[in-house]
mmCIF file of C-alpha atoms in Angstrom:
data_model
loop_
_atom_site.group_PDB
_atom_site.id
_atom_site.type_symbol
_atom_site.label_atom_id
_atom_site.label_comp_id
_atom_site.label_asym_id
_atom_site.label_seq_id
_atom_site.Cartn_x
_atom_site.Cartn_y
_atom_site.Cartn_z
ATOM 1 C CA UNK A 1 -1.033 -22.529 27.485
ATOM 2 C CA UNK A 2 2.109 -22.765 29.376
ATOM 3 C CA UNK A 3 2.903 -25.406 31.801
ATOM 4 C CA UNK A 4 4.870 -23.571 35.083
ATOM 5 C CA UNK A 5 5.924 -26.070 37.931
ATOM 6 C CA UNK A 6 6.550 -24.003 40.902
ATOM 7 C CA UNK A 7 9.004 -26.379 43.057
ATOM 8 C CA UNK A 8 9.165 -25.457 46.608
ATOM 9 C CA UNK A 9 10.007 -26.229 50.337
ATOM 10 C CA UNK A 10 8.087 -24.963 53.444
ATOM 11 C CA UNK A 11 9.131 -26.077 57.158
ATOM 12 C CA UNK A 12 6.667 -24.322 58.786
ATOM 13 C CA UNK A 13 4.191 -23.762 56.685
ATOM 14 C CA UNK A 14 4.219 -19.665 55.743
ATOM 15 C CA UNK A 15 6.627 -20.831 52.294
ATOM 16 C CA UNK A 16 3.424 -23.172 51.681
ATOM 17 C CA UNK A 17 0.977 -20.075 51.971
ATOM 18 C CA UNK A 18 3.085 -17.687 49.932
ATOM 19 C CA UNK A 19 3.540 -20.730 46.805
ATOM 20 C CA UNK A 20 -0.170 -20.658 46.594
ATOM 21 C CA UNK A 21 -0.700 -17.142 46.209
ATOM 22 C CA UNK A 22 2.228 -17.641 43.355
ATOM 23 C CA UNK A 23 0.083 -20.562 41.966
ATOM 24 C CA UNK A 24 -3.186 -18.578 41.992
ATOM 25 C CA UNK A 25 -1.575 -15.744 40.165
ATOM 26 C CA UNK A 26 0.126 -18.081 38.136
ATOM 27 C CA UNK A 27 -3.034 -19.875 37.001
ATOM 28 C CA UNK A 28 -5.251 -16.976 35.833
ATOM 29 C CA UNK A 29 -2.722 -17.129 33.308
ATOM 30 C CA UNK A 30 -1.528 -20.143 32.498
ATOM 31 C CA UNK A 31 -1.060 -23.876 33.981
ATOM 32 C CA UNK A 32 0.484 -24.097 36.831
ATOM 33 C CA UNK A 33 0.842 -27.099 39.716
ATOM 34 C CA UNK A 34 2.431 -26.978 43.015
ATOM 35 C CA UNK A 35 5.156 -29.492 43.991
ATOM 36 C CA UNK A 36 5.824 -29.525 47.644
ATOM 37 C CA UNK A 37 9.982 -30.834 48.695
ATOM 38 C CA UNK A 38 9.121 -33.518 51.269
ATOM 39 C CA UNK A 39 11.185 -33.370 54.470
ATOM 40 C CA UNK A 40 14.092 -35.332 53.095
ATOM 41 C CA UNK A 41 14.513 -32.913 50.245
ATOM 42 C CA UNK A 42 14.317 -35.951 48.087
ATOM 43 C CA UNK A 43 12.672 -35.191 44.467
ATOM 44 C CA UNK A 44 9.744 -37.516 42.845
ATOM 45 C CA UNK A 45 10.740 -38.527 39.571
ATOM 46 C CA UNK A 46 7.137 -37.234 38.601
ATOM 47 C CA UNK A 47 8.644 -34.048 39.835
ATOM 48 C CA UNK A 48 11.565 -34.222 37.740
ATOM 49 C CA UNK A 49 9.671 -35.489 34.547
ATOM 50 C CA UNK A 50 7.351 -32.111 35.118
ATOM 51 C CA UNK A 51 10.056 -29.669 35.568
ATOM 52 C CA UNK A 52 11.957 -31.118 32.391
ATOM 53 C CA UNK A 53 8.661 -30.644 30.349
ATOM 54 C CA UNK A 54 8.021 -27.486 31.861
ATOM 55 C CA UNK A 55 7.659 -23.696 30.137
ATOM 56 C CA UNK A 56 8.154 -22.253 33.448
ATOM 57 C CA UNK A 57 9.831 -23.168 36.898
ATOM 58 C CA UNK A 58 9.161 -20.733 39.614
ATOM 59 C CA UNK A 59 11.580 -21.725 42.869
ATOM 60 C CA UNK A 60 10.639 -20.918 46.526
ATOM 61 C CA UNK A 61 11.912 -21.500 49.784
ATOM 62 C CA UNK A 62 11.705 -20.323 52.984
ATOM 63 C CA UNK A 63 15.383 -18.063 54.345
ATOM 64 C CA UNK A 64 16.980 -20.250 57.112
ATOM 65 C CA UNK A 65 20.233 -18.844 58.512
ATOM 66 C CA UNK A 66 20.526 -16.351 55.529
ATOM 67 C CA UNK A 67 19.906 -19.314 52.447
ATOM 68 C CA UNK A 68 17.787 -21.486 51.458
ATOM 69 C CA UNK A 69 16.839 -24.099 53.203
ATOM 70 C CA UNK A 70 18.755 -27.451 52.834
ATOM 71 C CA UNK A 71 15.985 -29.739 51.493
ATOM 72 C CA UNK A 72 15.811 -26.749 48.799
ATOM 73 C CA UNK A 73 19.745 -27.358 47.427
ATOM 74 C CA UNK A 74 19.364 -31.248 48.028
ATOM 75 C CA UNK A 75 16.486 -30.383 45.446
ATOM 76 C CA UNK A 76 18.915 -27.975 43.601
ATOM 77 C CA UNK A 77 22.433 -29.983 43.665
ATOM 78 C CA UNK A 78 20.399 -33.112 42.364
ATOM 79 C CA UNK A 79 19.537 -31.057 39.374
ATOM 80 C CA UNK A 80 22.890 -31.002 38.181
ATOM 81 C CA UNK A 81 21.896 -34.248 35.911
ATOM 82 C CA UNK A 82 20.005 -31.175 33.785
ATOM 83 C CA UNK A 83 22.620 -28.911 33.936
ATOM 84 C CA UNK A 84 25.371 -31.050 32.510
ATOM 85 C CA UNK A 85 22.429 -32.102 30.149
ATOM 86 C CA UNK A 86 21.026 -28.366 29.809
ATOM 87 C CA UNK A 87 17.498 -29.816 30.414
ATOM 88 C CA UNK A 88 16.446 -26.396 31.481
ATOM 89 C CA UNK A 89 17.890 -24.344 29.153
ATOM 90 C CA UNK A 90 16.090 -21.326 28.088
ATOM 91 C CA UNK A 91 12.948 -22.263 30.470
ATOM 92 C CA UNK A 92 11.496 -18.862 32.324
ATOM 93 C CA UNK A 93 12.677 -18.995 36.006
ATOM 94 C CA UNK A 94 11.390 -17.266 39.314
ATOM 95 C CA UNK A 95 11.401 -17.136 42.614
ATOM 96 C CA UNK A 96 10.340 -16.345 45.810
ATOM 97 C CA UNK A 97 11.265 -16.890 49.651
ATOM 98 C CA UNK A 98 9.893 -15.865 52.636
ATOM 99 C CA UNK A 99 11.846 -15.272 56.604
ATOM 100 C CA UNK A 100 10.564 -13.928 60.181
ATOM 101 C CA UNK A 101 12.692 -11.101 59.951
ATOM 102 C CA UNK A 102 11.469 -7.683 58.062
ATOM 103 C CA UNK A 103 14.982 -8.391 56.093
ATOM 104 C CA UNK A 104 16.222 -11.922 57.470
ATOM 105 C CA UNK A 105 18.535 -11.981 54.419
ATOM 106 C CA UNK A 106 15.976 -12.670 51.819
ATOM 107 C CA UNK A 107 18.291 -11.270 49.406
ATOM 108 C CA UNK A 108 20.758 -14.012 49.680
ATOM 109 C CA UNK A 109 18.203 -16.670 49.126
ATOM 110 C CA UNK A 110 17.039 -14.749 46.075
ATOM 111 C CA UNK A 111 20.753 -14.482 44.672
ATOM 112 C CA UNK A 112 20.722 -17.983 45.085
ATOM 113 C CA UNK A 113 17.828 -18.939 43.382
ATOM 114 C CA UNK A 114 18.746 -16.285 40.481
ATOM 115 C CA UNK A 115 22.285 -17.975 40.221
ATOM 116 C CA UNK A 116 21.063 -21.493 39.966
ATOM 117 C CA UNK A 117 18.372 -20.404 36.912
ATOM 118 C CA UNK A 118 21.452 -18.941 35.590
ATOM 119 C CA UNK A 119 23.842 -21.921 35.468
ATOM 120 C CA UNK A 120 20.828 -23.638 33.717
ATOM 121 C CA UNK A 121 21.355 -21.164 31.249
ATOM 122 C CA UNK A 122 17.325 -19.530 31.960
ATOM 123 C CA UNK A 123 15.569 -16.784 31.995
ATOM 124 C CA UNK A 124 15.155 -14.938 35.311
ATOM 125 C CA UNK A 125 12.028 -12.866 35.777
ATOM 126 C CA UNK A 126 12.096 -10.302 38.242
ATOM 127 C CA UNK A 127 9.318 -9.089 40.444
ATOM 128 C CA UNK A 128 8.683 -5.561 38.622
ATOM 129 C CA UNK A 129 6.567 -3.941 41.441
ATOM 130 C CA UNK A 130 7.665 -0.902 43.247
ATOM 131 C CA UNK A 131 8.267 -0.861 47.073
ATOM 132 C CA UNK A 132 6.007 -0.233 49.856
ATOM 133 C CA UNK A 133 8.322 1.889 51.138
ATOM 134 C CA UNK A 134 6.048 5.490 51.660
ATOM 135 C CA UNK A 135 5.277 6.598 55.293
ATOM 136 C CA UNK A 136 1.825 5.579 54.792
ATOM 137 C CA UNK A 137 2.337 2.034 53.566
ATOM 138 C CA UNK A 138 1.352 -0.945 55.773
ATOM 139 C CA UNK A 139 1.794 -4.647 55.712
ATOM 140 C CA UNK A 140 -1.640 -5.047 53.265
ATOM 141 C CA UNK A 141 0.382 -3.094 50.602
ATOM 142 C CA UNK A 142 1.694 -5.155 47.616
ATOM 143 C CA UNK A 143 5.285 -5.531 47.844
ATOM 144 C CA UNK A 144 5.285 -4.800 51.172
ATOM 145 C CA UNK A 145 8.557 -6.612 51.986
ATOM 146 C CA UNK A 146 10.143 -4.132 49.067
ATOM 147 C CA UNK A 147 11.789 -6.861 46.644
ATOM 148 C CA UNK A 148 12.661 -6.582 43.193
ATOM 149 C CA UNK A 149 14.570 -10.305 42.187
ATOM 150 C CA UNK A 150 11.027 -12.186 43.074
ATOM 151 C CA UNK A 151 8.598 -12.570 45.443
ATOM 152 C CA UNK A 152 9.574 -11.870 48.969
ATOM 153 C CA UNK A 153 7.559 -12.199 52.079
ATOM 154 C CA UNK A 154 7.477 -11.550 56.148
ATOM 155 C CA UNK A 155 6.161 -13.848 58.498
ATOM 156 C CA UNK A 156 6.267 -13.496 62.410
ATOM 157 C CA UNK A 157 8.319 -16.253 63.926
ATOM 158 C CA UNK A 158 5.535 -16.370 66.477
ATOM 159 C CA UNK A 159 2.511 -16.438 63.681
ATOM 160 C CA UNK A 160 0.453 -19.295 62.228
ATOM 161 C CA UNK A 161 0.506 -20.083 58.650
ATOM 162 C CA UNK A 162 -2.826 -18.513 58.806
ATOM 163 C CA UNK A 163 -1.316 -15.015 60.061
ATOM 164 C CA UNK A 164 1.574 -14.953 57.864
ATOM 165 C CA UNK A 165 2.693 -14.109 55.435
ATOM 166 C CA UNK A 166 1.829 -10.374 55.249
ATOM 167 C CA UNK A 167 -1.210 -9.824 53.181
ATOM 168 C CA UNK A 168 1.045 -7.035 51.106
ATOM 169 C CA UNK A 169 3.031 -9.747 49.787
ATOM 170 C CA UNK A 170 0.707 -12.407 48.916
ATOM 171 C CA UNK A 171 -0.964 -9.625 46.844
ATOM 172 C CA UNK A 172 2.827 -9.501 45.463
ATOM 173 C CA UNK A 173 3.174 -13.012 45.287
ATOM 174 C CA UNK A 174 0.086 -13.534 43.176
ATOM 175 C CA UNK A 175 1.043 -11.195 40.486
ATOM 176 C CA UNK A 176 4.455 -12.235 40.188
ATOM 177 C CA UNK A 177 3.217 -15.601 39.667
ATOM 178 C CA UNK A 178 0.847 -14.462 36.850
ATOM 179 C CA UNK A 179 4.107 -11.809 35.638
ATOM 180 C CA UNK A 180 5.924 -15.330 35.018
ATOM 181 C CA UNK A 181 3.394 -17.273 33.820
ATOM 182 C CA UNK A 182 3.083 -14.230 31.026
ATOM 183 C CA UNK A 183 6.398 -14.116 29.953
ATOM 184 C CA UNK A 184 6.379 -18.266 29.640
ATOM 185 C CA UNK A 185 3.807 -18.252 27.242
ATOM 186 C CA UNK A 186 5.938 -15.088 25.392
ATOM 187 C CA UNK A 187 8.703 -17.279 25.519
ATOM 188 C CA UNK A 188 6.750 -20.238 24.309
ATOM 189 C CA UNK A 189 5.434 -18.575 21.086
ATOM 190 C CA UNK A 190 2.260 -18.207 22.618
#
């Protein structure tokens, strides 16, 4: 089966939420673990040794002031040991963020995330689900937030972990973590 490492940062806890919904989905398919960016951004070298042995890495972090958040791209510029190596070459990649606002400039973080799979030289996967976007949609519809690059997700600056994210996009997250685990274990022969 293929190994996915889903490498993520939460501050509040709603990015937490929305990387288990990607680990459940990712699971049913596949192995997957969860590797939480401490506070300091600073990277475990077990965390390093996974991603390098990896199939699959699946990136997530929460939209602060329209990017990721900077404990993410400590995580991301200390990675440049693998690009100049091209560790991570031709590994699947994905992604997923999440922000208070209904857009709160997901799509930059996304872009992001997309552009540092590609200087690794991977293979992005994208989310694949239509929009909730129909006058009778509501939050509990998948792909409520109406992405396409990966997983995005909504929750209320004033809401609990428990409360957010919207229950549409966890649906969305889950599947997009089994959509990547799928094409890992494509790419892996499998």
């Amino acid at each position: 089966m293929a190994q996915i490492e889903i490498i993520y940062f939460s501050g509040y806890g709603h990015t937490t939420k929305q990387a288990e919904a990607v680990l459940e989905g990712a699971q049913s398919v596949g192995n997957a673990r969860l590797w939480a960016l401490p506070e300091d951004g600073l990277a475990s070298e077990a965390l390093w040794d996974a991603a390098d042995a990896a199939d699959a890495l699946i990136f997530g972090s929460p939209t602060y002031m329209g990017n990721a958040a900077w404990q993410f791209k400590r995580f991301a510029d200390e990675s440049s040991k693998r690009w100049f190596g091209r560790s991570w070459s031709d590994k699947v990649a994905g992604g997923f963020t999440n922000s208070a606002s209904t857009v709160g400039d997901k799509g930059v973080t996304m872009a992001w995330l997309q552009t540092l799979a590609a200087q690794h030289g991977m293979h992005w996967i994208a989310l694949d689900q239509m929009p909730a976007n129909a006058m009778a949609a509501t939050t509990a519809d998948r792909n409520w937030a109406g992405g396409s690059a990966g997983a995005l997700s909504t929750s209320p600056s004033d809401a609990s972990p428990e409360k957010g994210p919207r229950e549409g996009d966890l649906i969305s997250a889950k599947d997009y973590g089994a959509r990547v685990a799928l094409w890992a274990a494509k790419f892996a022969g499998e």
